[in-house]
Coordinates of C-alpha atoms in Angstrom, one line a residue:
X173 CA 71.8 114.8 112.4
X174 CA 75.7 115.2 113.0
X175 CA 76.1 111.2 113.8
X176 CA 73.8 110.1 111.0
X177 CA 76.1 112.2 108.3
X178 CA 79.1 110.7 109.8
X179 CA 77.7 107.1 110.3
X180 CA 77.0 107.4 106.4
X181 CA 80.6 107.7 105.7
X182 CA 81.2 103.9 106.7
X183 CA 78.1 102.7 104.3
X184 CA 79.8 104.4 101.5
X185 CA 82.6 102.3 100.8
X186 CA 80.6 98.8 100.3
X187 CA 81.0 97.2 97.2
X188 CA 82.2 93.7 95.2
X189 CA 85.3 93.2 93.9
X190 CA 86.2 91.2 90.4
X191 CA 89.3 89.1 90.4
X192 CA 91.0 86.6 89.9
X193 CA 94.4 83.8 89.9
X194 CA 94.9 81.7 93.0
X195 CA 98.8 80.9 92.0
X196 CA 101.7 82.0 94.7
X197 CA 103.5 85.5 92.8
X198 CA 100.6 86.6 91.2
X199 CA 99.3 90.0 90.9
X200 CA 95.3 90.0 91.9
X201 CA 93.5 93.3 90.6
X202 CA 90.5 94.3 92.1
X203 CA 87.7 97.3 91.5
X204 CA 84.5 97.9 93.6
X205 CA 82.0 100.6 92.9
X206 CA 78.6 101.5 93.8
X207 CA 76.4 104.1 92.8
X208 CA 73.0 104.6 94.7
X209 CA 70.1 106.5 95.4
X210 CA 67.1 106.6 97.9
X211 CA 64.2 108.9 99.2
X212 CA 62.9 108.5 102.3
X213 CA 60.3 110.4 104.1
X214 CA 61.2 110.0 108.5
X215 CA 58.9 110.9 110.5
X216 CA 60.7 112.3 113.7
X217 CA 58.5 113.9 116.9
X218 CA 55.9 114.7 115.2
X219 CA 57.5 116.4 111.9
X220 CA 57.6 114.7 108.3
X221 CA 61.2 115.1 106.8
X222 CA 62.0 113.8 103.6
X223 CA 65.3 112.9 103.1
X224 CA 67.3 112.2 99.3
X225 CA 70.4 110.1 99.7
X226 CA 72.7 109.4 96.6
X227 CA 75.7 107.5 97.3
X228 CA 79.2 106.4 94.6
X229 CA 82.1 105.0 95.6
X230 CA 84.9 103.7 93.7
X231 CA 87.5 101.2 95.1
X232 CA 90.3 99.6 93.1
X233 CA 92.9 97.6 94.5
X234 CA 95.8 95.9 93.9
X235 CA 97.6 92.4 96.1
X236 CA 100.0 89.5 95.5
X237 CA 99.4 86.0 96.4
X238 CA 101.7 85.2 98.8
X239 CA 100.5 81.1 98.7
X240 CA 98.6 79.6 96.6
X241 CA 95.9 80.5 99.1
X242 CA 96.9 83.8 101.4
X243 CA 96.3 87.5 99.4
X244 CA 97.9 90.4 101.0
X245 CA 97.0 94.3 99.0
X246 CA 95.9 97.5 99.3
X247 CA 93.4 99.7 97.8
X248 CA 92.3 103.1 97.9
X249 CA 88.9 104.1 98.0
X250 CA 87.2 107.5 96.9
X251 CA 83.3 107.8 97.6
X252 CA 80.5 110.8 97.8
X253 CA 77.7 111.1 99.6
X254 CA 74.8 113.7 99.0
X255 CA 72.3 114.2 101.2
X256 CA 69.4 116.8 101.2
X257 CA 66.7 117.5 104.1
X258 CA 63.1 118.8 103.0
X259 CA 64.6 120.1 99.7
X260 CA 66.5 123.0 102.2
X261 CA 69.5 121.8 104.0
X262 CA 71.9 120.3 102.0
X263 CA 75.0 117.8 102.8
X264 CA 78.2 116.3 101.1
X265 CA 80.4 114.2 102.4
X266 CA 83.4 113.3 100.1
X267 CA 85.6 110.6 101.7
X268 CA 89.4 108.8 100.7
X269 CA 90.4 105.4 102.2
X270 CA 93.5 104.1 102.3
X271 CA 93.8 100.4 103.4
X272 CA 95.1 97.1 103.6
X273 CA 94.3 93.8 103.5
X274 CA 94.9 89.9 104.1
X275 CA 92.5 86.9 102.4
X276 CA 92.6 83.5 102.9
X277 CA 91.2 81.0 100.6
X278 CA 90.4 77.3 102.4
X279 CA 91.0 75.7 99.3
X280 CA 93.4 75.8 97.0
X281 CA 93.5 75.1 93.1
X282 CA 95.7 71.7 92.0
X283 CA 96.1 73.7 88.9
X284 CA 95.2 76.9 86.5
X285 CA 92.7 74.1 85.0
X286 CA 91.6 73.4 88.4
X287 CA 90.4 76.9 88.9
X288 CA 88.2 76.9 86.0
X289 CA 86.9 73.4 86.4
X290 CA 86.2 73.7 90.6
X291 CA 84.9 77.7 89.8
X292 CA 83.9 78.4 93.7
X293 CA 86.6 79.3 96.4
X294 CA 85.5 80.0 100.5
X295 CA 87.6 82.5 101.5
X296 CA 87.9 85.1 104.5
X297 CA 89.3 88.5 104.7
X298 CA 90.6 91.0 106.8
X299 CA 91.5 94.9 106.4
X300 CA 92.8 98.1 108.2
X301 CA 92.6 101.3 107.2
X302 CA 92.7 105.1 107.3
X303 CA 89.8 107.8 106.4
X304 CA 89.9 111.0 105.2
X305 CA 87.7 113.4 104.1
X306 CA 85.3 116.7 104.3
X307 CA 81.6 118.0 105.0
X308 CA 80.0 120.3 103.3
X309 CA 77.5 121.2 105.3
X310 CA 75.0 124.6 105.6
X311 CA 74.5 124.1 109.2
X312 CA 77.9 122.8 110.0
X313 CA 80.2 124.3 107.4
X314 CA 83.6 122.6 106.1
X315 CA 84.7 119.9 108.8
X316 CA 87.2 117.5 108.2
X317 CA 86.8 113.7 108.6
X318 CA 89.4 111.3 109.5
X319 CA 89.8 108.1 111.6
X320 CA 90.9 104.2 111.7
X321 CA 88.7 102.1 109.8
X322 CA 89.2 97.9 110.2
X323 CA 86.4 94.6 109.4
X324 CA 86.2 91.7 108.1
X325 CA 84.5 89.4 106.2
X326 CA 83.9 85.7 104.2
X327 CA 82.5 84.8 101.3
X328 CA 83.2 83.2 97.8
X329 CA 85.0 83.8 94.5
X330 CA 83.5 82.3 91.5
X331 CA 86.1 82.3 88.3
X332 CA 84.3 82.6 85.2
X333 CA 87.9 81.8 83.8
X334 CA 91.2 81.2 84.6
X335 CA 92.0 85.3 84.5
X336 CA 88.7 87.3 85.4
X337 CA 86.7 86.1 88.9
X338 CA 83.5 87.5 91.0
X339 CA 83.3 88.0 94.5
X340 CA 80.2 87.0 96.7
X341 CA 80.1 87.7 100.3
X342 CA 79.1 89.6 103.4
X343 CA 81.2 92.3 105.5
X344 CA 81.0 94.3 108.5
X345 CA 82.8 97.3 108.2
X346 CA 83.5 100.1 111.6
X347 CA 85.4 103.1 112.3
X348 CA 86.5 105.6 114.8
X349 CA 85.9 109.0 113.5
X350 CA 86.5 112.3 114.5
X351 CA 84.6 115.0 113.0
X352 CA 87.7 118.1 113.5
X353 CA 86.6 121.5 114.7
X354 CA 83.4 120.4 115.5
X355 CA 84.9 118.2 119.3
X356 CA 82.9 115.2 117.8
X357 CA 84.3 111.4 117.6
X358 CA 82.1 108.5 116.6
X359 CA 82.0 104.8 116.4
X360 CA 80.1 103.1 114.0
X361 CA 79.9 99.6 111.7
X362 CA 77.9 98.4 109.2
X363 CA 76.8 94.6 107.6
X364 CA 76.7 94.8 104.2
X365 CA 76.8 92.2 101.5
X366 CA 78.4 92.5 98.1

């Protein structure tokens, strides 16, 4: 139970991002969130357990275009995860990330016309971060999260205009955490697509 609450950390901070301006010195603003629910009945030696999952996460971001086709930003990332066992046991995992991040786009724009007229841009991205956070737990108490978090990804943005943009793509996402005053360090990655 200890490795699935801290393997749900890493799903929590999947998401899209909307921007937009493929011009060398500009600013590129970005915001990702999600917000989620599930219930799922596992059935586990013999025993039914049903589980409820809700999930939000909110990401913005900030970068500057370095080319006309290379991104490089930061953006800090807050997300929550509840989680409750049988209607008993009850879990919450709240959760910062701060990270970095490079994208390239394969092509580049001619002009600001050019970006509305040729809308979709292939691009591929790559980000390091760190993690930080607590468990609330009944069985486990108040823990504290943290680790390294790095992936990667491709995908497309599609300009609806010359200022405001959509992004389409798949990521895989891992990190090395360590659970504190519980001895406990964990690997874990995810594939997601936003």
């Amino acid at each position: 139970m200890k490795k699935l609450l801290l393997a749900a950390v890493i799903f929590m901070f999947i998401g899209g991002a909307a921007h937009a301006q493929l011009k060398k010195g500009r600013i590129v603003i970005s915001a990702a969130s999600q917000l989620s629910g599930s219930f799922n009945t596992i059935d586990l030696d013999d025993a039914d357990e049903s589980i409820k999952i809700n999930t939000f996460s909110f990401s913005p971001g900030i970068g500057y275009m370095i080319t006309d086709q290379i991104t490089a930003g930061a953006s800090l990332a807050f997300a929550s995860l509840s989680l409750k066992v049988d209607d008993e046991e009850s879990t919450t995992i709240s959760a910062l990330t701060l990270s970095g991040y490079g994208k390239y786009h394969f092509t580049k724009p001619k002009s600001d016309a050019d970006v509305k007229s040729n809308s979709f841009f292939p691009y591929v991205t790559l980000g390091l971060g760190y993690v930080t956070g607590k468990l609330d737990s009944e069985s486990m108490g108040e823990p504290k999260i943290s680790g390294l978090s790095y992936g990667g990804g491709a995908g497309i943005d599609y300009f609806l205009s010359n200022s405001v943009g959509l992004t389409l793509g798949v990521n895989y996402m891992a990190a090395n955490l360590e659970l504190k005053d519980e001895d406990m360090k964990m690997d874990a990655g995810s594939l997601s697509f936003i």
